[in-house]
Backbone as a chain_set.jsonl record, in Angstrom:
{"seq": "MTKTTGLARFYHATRYSIKGIRAAYCNEPAFRYESWAALAMLPAALWVAQSGLQLGLLISTLLLVLIMELLNTAIEAVVDRAGTEFNTLAGLAKDLGSAAVLFSLFITALIWGGILYDNFLAG", "coords": {"N": [[0.708, -1.138, -0.052], [0.55, 2.233, -0.802], [1.476, 5.516, 0.753], [-0.115, 8.51, 0.585], [1.342, 11.517, -0.051], [2.195, 14.983, -0.039], [-0.849, 17.672, -1.126], [-2.832, 16.038, -1.37], [-2.565, 13.799, 1.599], [-2.488, 16.067, 3.134], [-5.776, 17.064, 2.637], [-6.808, 14.683, 3.266], [-5.801, 13.675, 5.701], [-7.275, 16.058, 7.143], [-9.626, 15.784, 6.36], [-9.876, 13.405, 7.709], [-9.533, 14.365, 10.604], [-11.955, 16.466, 11.003], [-13.597, 14.599, 10.693], [-13.235, 13.321, 13.137], [-14.309, 15.376, 14.481], [-16.824, 15.894, 14.48], [-17.881, 13.48, 14.97], [-17.338, 13.804, 18.069], [-18.571, 15.519, 18.667], [-21.561, 14.662, 17.856], [-21.414, 12.147, 19.346], [-20.38, 12.598, 22.42], [-21.698, 13.891, 24.956], [-20.069, 16.177, 26.703], [-17.956, 16.928, 25.637], [-19.79, 18.34, 23.449], [-21.183, 20.4, 25.381], [-18.714, 21.615, 26.055], [-18.125, 22.991, 23.884], [-19.724, 24.62, 23.33], [-19.455, 26.234, 25.335], [-17.268, 27.008, 24.543], [-17.607, 28.418, 22.29], [-19.328, 30.256, 23.117], [-17.625, 31.698, 24.856], [-15.963, 32.95, 23.207], [-16.267, 35.483, 22.051], [-16.082, 36.956, 24.312], [-13.504, 36.551, 25.365], [-12.556, 38.301, 22.752], [-13.732, 41.017, 24.282], [-12.121, 40.937, 26.336], [-9.079, 41.228, 26.197], [-6.885, 42.598, 25.737], [-4.005, 42.764, 24.189], [-2.501, 41.069, 21.731], [-1.191, 39.113, 22.321], [-3.04, 38.198, 24.998], [-5.11, 37.902, 23.641], [-4.781, 35.643, 22.315], [-3.963, 33.585, 24.363], [-6.176, 33.505, 25.574], [-8.076, 32.664, 23.94], [-6.55, 30.45, 23.062], [-7.077, 28.647, 25.302], [-9.452, 28.082, 25.204], [-9.331, 26.559, 23.538], [-7.564, 24.474, 24.411], [-9.134, 22.946, 26.198], [-10.894, 21.721, 24.002], [-9.158, 20.048, 23.506], [-8.005, 18.264, 25.065], [-10.62, 16.842, 25.859], [-10.788, 15.601, 23.79], [-9.019, 13.459, 23.657], [-9.64, 12.721, 25.71], [-11.778, 11.293, 25.243], [-10.948, 9.579, 23.25], [-8.947, 7.892, 24.249], [-10.886, 6.338, 26.192], [-12.531, 5.44, 24.306], [-11.348, 3.382, 23.017], [-10.636, 2.158, 25.108], [-12.347, 0.841, 26.17], [-13.51, -0.515, 23.755], [-11.515, -2.748, 24.491], [-13.029, -4.357, 25.871], [-15.91, -5.354, 28.184], [-15.832, -5.901, 30.288], [-14.486, -5.191, 34.091], [-11.898, -3.447, 34.601], [-8.759, -2.576, 36.044], [-6.401, -1.087, 35.268], [-7.886, -0.161, 32.794], [-9.774, 1.496, 34.254], [-7.788, 3.138, 35.248], [-6.753, 3.818, 33.348], [-9.136, 5.648, 32.044], [-9.564, 7.157, 34.388], [-7.714, 8.766, 34.063], [-7.136, 10.42, 32.209], [-10.031, 11.775, 32.444], [-8.886, 13.252, 34.471], [-7.14, 14.831, 33.285], [-8.574, 16.332, 31.476], [-9.542, 18.027, 33.379], [-8.002, 19.685, 34.591], [-7.387, 20.912, 32.065], [-9.546, 22.22, 32.429], [-8.642, 23.576, 34.78], [-6.955, 25.125, 34.086], [-7.28, 26.791, 32.345], [-9.414, 28.54, 33.797], [-7.587, 29.898, 35.389], [-5.891, 31.36, 33.764], [-7.834, 32.704, 32.461], [-8.677, 33.743, 34.795], [-6.471, 35.485, 35.748], [-5.952, 37.875, 33.678], [-8.3, 38.966, 33.415], [-8.173, 39.5, 36.035], [-5.77, 41.809, 35.577], [-6.88, 43.347, 33.573], [-8.78, 44.696, 34.51], [-9.371, 44.664, 37.123], [-6.729, 44.999, 38.022], [-5.785, 47.782, 37.868]], "CA": [[-0.049, -0.045, -0.111], [1.303, 2.853, -0.908], [0.982, 6.327, 1.734], [-0.255, 9.605, -0.063], [2.093, 12.596, 0.24], [1.462, 16.634, -0.132], [-1.295, 18.0, -0.912], [-3.599, 14.55, -1.248], [-2.148, 13.464, 2.437], [-3.225, 16.666, 3.622], [-6.618, 16.719, 2.125], [-7.136, 13.109, 3.697], [-5.982, 14.034, 7.072], [-8.399, 17.424, 7.265], [-11.318, 14.578, 5.833], [-9.977, 12.685, 9.109], [-9.666, 15.176, 11.668], [-13.316, 16.918, 11.093], [-14.84, 13.314, 10.776], [-13.55, 13.166, 14.234], [-14.897, 16.133, 15.657], [-17.655, 15.417, 14.078], [-18.104, 12.199, 15.853], [-17.448, 13.965, 19.317], [-19.52, 16.226, 18.844], [-22.546, 13.494, 18.258], [-22.02, 10.814, 20.567], [-20.224, 12.846, 23.49], [-22.547, 15.496, 25.631], [-19.17, 16.573, 27.535], [-17.754, 17.745, 24.058], [-20.71, 19.562, 22.792], [-20.747, 21.649, 26.395], [-17.609, 22.383, 26.065], [-17.98, 23.274, 22.102], [-20.526, 25.236, 23.211], [-18.71, 27.596, 26.084], [-15.568, 28.573, 24.154], [-18.289, 29.693, 21.126], [-19.79, 31.555, 24.247], [-16.47, 32.494, 25.36], [-14.911, 33.471, 22.666], [-16.436, 36.814, 22.111], [-15.818, 37.72, 25.522], [-12.021, 36.873, 24.563], [-11.996, 39.626, 21.91], [-13.492, 42.014, 24.674], [-11.546, 41.315, 27.607], [-7.799, 40.766, 25.508], [-5.72, 44.22, 25.501], [-3.394, 42.664, 23.222], [-2.801, 39.981, 20.768], [-0.837, 37.718, 23.522], [-3.805, 37.651, 25.436], [-6.108, 36.807, 22.913], [-4.427, 33.92, 22.211], [-4.008, 33.006, 25.499], [-7.521, 33.103, 26.137], [-8.759, 31.66, 22.933], [-5.672, 28.929, 23.563], [-7.162, 27.728, 26.675], [-10.649, 26.826, 25.164], [-9.02, 24.88, 22.64], [-7.002, 23.238, 25.325], [-10.096, 22.417, 26.498], [-11.574, 20.942, 23.431], [-7.861, 19.012, 22.847], [-8.218, 17.072, 26.513], [-11.679, 16.193, 25.686], [-11.158, 14.729, 22.462], [-7.632, 12.841, 23.876], [-10.112, 11.821, 26.968], [-12.675, 10.16, 24.522], [-9.749, 8.335, 22.689], [-9.046, 6.437, 25.468], [-12.564, 5.885, 26.602], [-13.081, 4.133, 22.725], [-9.697, 2.691, 23.073], [-10.761, 1.296, 26.814], [-14.238, 0.249, 25.507], [-13.342, -1.72, 22.732], [-11.151, -3.785, 24.629], [-13.74, -5.408, 26.98], [-16.8, -4.126, 28.972], [-15.221, -6.524, 32.483], [-13.674, -4.721, 35.036], [-10.309, -3.648, 34.355], [-7.757, -1.776, 36.832], [-5.717, -0.597, 34.638], [-8.721, -0.054, 31.831], [-10.301, 2.079, 34.951], [-7.193, 3.925, 35.745], [-6.808, 5.137, 31.969], [-10.045, 6.703, 31.866], [-9.622, 8.564, 35.334], [-6.439, 9.72, 34.003], [-7.872, 11.317, 31.057], [-10.795, 13.117, 32.68], [-8.457, 13.965, 35.502], [-6.344, 15.962, 32.258], [-9.218, 17.498, 30.843], [-9.855, 19.174, 34.769], [-6.507, 20.554, 34.729], [-7.15, 21.427, 31.236], [-10.201, 23.875, 32.951], [-8.276, 24.428, 35.857], [-5.468, 26.272, 33.666], [-8.689, 27.802, 31.303], [-9.697, 29.627, 35.055], [-6.01, 30.005, 36.094], [-5.295, 32.357, 32.857], [-8.959, 33.905, 32.265], [-8.817, 35.312, 35.844], [-5.524, 36.709, 35.553], [-5.79, 38.357, 32.141], [-9.172, 39.657, 33.955], [-7.898, 40.177, 37.098], [-4.823, 42.533, 35.401], [-7.122, 44.175, 32.787], [-9.936, 45.433, 35.547], [-8.972, 44.979, 38.64], [-5.295, 45.821, 39.272], [-5.85, 49.112, 37.631]], "C": [[0.872, 1.253, -0.029], [1.308, 4.25, -0.199], [0.868, 7.471, 0.272], [0.543, 10.517, 0.765], [1.245, 14.143, -0.057], [0.175, 16.601, 0.22], [-2.914, 16.384, -0.055], [-3.756, 14.093, 0.59], [-2.463, 14.707, 3.68], [-4.753, 16.589, 3.802], [-7.003, 15.752, 3.543], [-7.179, 13.565, 5.163], [-6.919, 15.59, 7.8], [-9.894, 16.591, 7.891], [-11.382, 14.085, 8.304], [-10.635, 13.05, 10.439], [-11.398, 15.589, 11.381], [-14.145, 15.932, 11.338], [-14.796, 12.706, 12.995], [-14.355, 14.114, 15.575], [-16.24, 16.048, 15.627], [-18.201, 14.162, 15.579], [-18.195, 12.285, 17.413], [-18.373, 14.609, 20.219], [-21.338, 15.499, 18.813], [-22.529, 12.663, 18.901], [-21.393, 11.524, 21.946], [-20.393, 14.254, 24.329], [-21.125, 16.184, 26.231], [-18.353, 17.585, 26.167], [-18.503, 19.131, 23.585], [-21.007, 20.707, 24.067], [-19.743, 21.97, 26.238], [-17.149, 23.531, 24.89], [-18.555, 24.912, 22.272], [-20.138, 26.863, 24.168], [-17.887, 27.629, 25.56], [-16.382, 28.819, 22.997], [-18.803, 30.715, 21.943], [-18.785, 32.464, 24.958], [-15.291, 33.331, 24.492], [-15.104, 35.241, 22.22], [-16.17, 37.622, 23.026], [-14.248, 37.52, 25.503], [-11.985, 38.265, 23.989], [-12.832, 41.029, 23.096], [-12.496, 41.909, 25.397], [-9.987, 41.643, 26.931], [-8.173, 42.411, 25.095], [-4.906, 43.806, 24.404], [-3.495, 40.973, 22.616], [-2.281, 38.492, 21.446], [-2.092, 37.458, 23.963], [-5.237, 37.224, 24.84], [-5.854, 35.704, 23.028], [-4.104, 33.185, 22.959], [-5.558, 32.472, 25.79], [-8.17, 32.383, 25.019], [-7.964, 30.01, 22.992], [-5.859, 27.824, 24.826], [-8.222, 27.329, 26.398], [-10.228, 25.676, 24.124], [-8.467, 23.709, 23.261], [-8.012, 22.286, 25.978], [-10.704, 21.009, 25.819], [-10.684, 19.542, 23.487], [-8.054, 17.856, 23.641], [-9.548, 16.259, 26.024], [-12.095, 14.966, 24.413], [-10.153, 13.115, 22.851], [-8.412, 11.633, 24.808], [-10.847, 10.444, 25.922], [-11.996, 9.374, 23.304], [-9.838, 7.299, 23.317], [-10.203, 5.817, 25.836], [-12.788, 4.957, 25.728], [-12.385, 3.593, 23.325], [-10.262, 1.468, 24.103], [-12.311, 0.279, 26.309], [-14.298, -0.874, 24.631], [-12.597, -2.734, 22.919], [-11.748, -4.898, 25.42], [-14.635, -4.599, 27.545], [-16.917, -4.895, 30.268], [-14.692, -5.471, 32.617], [-12.529, -4.734, 35.03], [-9.852, -2.37, 35.324], [-7.113, -0.789, 36.402], [-6.976, 0.213, 33.274], [-9.248, 1.918, 32.693], [-9.434, 3.231, 35.412], [-7.094, 4.851, 34.718], [-7.409, 5.731, 31.713], [-10.079, 7.946, 32.804], [-8.47, 9.377, 35.261], [-6.429, 10.761, 32.938], [-8.838, 12.304, 31.336], [-9.938, 13.591, 33.629], [-7.596, 15.382, 34.326], [-7.325, 16.822, 31.649], [-9.78, 18.502, 32.394], [-9.225, 19.697, 35.076], [-6.443, 21.356, 33.422], [-8.149, 23.036, 31.386], [-9.917, 24.341, 34.087], [-7.103, 25.47, 34.753], [-6.46, 27.335, 32.918], [-8.834, 29.117, 33.429], [-8.436, 30.04, 35.497], [-5.731, 31.917, 35.16], [-6.566, 33.116, 32.334], [-8.491, 34.6, 33.483], [-7.45, 35.737, 35.873], [-5.627, 37.456, 34.389], [-7.283, 39.341, 33.186], [-8.604, 40.301, 35.353], [-6.731, 41.621, 36.421], [-5.761, 43.585, 34.549], [-8.216, 45.015, 33.508], [-9.972, 45.631, 36.751], [-7.459, 45.667, 39.127], [-5.057, 47.749, 38.895], [-4.484, 49.919, 37.554]], "O": [[1.833, 1.294, 0.74], [0.68, 4.707, -1.155], [1.517, 7.355, -0.767], [0.548, 10.457, 1.995], [0.04, 14.323, -0.231], [-0.277, 16.011, 1.201], [-3.48, 16.071, 0.992], [-4.908, 14.024, 1.017], [-2.637, 14.426, 4.865], [-5.184, 16.152, 4.869], [-7.407, 16.187, 4.621], [-8.218, 13.799, 5.78], [-6.988, 15.854, 9.0], [-10.655, 16.603, 8.858], [-12.069, 14.238, 9.313], [-11.563, 12.585, 11.1], [-12.118, 14.64, 11.691], [-15.189, 16.053, 11.978], [-15.598, 12.156, 13.75], [-14.739, 13.904, 16.725], [-16.876, 16.119, 16.678], [-18.695, 14.247, 16.703], [-18.769, 11.44, 18.101], [-18.78, 14.556, 21.38], [-22.18, 15.829, 19.648], [-23.61, 12.177, 19.232], [-21.947, 10.987, 22.905], [-19.675, 15.252, 24.401], [-21.396, 17.371, 26.049], [-18.356, 18.808, 26.03], [-18.152, 20.299, 23.418], [-21.058, 21.889, 23.725], [-19.771, 23.2, 26.285], [-16.326, 24.447, 24.888], [-18.168, 25.951, 21.737], [-20.384, 28.036, 23.887], [-17.21, 28.558, 26.0], [-15.809, 29.713, 22.375], [-18.772, 31.9, 21.61], [-18.973, 33.567, 25.473], [-14.294, 33.982, 24.805], [-14.17, 36.036, 22.117], [-16.008, 38.827, 22.835], [-13.665, 38.592, 25.666], [-11.498, 39.229, 24.58], [-12.503, 42.157, 22.729], [-11.704, 42.839, 25.247], [-9.678, 42.747, 27.379], [-9.066, 43.058, 24.547], [-5.052, 44.558, 23.441], [-4.244, 40.048, 22.93], [-2.666, 37.336, 21.273], [-2.565, 36.447, 23.443], [-6.133, 36.524, 25.311], [-6.45, 34.832, 23.659], [-3.867, 32.034, 22.595], [-5.947, 31.353, 26.125], [-8.858, 31.408, 25.324], [-8.471, 28.888, 22.976], [-5.269, 26.808, 25.192], [-8.546, 26.29, 26.973], [-10.57, 24.507, 23.941], [-8.629, 22.517, 23.001], [-7.789, 21.105, 26.245], [-10.942, 19.907, 26.314], [-11.116, 18.389, 23.509], [-8.231, 16.72, 23.203], [-9.451, 15.048, 25.824], [-12.945, 14.106, 24.18], [-10.46, 11.989, 22.459], [-8.209, 10.42, 24.855], [-10.599, 9.24, 25.859], [-12.62, 8.636, 22.542], [-10.435, 6.23, 23.186], [-10.315, 4.6, 25.69], [-13.165, 3.825, 26.033], [-12.786, 3.193, 24.418], [-10.292, 0.252, 23.913], [-12.852, -0.827, 26.297], [-14.961, -1.905, 24.74], [-12.591, -3.655, 22.103], [-11.257, -6.007, 25.631], [-14.479, -3.378, 27.566], [-17.769, -4.701, 31.135], [-14.369, -4.735, 31.685], [-11.891, -5.736, 35.354], [-10.499, -1.323, 35.35], [-7.133, 0.312, 36.952], [-6.628, 1.345, 32.936], [-9.171, 3.024, 32.158], [-9.975, 4.222, 35.903], [-7.218, 6.074, 34.778], [-6.977, 6.689, 31.073], [-10.37, 9.113, 32.54], [-8.167, 10.328, 35.981], [-5.746, 11.786, 32.92], [-8.806, 13.423, 30.824], [-10.23, 14.778, 33.774], [-7.541, 16.58, 34.605], [-7.012, 17.962, 31.305], [-10.356, 19.584, 32.281], [-9.518, 20.462, 35.994], [-5.693, 22.331, 33.374], [-7.954, 24.176, 30.962], [-10.543, 25.27, 34.599], [-6.653, 26.562, 35.1], [-6.319, 28.557, 32.981], [-8.301, 30.161, 33.806], [-8.63, 30.916, 36.339], [-5.519, 33.041, 35.613], [-6.35, 34.183, 31.759], [-8.01, 35.732, 33.452], [-7.517, 36.924, 36.19], [-4.417, 37.67, 34.318], [-6.981, 40.465, 33.587], [-8.65, 41.504, 35.609], [-7.039, 42.66, 37.005], [-5.476, 44.763, 34.767], [-8.504, 46.09, 32.982], [-10.483, 46.559, 37.378], [-7.136, 46.422, 40.044], [-4.407, 48.613, 39.484], [-4.494, 51.131, 37.34]]}, "num_chains": 1, "name": "protein.A"}
């Protein structure tokens, strides 16, 4: 089997990525909620940011949460595919993926809180 290269590879990789995003949105309520939250917070980021760096940080945190949720969903899919019986390592993998999402939410709160403080409270 010959691997595609160049623009064809980019085209196919983009299609697979969109397919993954669509699957997460349709099948994972947490990803749906976080997507809507990110869309709601995007205009707030444009209003809150006072520099390009701040805007980049605010938007990056929104994307970080979505990335972590996608990775968590991927871990859960692989673990669920491996079997339905309880396994300590499978449970650990799922818990660790969930913890990664939680930490990304903490990072988001810290960065948004810091920028809000700098721009509106620190005077």
